[in-house]
Short mmCIF file of C-alpha atoms in Angstrom, two decimals:
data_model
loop_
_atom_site.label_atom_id
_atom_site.label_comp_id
_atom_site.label_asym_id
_atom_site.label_seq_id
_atom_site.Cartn_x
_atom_site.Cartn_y
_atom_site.Cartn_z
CA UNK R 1035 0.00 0.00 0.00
CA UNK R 1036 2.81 2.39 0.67
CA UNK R 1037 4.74 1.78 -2.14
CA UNK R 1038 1.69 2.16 -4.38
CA UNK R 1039 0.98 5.77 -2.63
CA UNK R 1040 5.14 6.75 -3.44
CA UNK R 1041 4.58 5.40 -6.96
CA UNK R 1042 1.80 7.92 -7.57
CA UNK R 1043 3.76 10.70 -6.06
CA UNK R 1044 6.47 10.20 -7.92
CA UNK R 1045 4.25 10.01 -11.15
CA UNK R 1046 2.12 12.94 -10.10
CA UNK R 1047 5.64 15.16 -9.34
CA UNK R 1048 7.34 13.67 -12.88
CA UNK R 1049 4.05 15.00 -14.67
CA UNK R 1050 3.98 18.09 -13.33
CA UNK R 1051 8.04 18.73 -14.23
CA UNK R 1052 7.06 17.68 -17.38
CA UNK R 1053 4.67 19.80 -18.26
CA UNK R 1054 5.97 22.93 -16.66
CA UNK R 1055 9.36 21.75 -18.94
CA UNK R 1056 7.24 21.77 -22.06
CA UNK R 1057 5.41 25.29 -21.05
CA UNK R 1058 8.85 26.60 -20.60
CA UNK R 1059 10.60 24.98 -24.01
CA UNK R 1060 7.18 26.54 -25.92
CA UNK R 1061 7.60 29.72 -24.60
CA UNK R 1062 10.85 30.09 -25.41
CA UNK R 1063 10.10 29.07 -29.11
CA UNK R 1064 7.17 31.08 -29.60
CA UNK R 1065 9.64 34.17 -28.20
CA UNK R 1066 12.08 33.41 -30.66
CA UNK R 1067 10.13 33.58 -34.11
CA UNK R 1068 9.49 36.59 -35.63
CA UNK R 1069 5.83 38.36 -35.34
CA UNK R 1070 3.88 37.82 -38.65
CA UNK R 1071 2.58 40.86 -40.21
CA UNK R 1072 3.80 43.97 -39.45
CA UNK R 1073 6.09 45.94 -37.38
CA UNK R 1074 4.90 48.61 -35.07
CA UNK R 1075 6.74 51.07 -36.39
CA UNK R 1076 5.55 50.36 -40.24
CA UNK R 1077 2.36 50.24 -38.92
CA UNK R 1078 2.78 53.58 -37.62
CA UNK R 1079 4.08 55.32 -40.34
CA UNK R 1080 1.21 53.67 -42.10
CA UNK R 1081 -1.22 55.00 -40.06
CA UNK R 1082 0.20 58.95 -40.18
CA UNK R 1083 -0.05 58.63 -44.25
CA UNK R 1084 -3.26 57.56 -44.11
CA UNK R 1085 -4.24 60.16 -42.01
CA UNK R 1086 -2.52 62.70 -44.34
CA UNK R 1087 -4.15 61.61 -47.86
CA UNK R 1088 -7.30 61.72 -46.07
CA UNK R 1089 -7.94 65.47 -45.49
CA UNK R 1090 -8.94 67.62 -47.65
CA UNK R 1091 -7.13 68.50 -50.91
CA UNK R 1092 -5.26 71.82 -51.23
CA UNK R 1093 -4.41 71.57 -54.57
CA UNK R 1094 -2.69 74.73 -56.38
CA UNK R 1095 -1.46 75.84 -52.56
CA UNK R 1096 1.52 77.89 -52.21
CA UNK R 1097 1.34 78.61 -56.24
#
């Protein structure tokens, strides 16, 4: 009976270091690849022209 209650400790604790071992491998992967789409500054810059084609037109200005 005791050595059946160890054996499921021991199972229970080598799970658990398992798992936490596999969270910390995949967060360590998904930190090393690249973001897809864009960058924050590109999207930025992105955003500021839209902004500026988007008023109104002062064509013939400063002529």
């Amino acid at each position: 009976m005791r050595s059946q209650k160890s054996l499921i400790v021991f199972l229970n604790t080598f799970l658990i270091l398992f798992f936490l071992l596999m969270l910390t491998y995949s967060s360590h992967v998904e930190a090393a690849r690249p973001l897809g789409g864009q960058s924050l500054s590109s999207l930025l810059s992105e955003i500021v022209l839209d902004r500026a084609y988007s008023g109104p037109s002062h064509r013939g200005r400063g002529h």
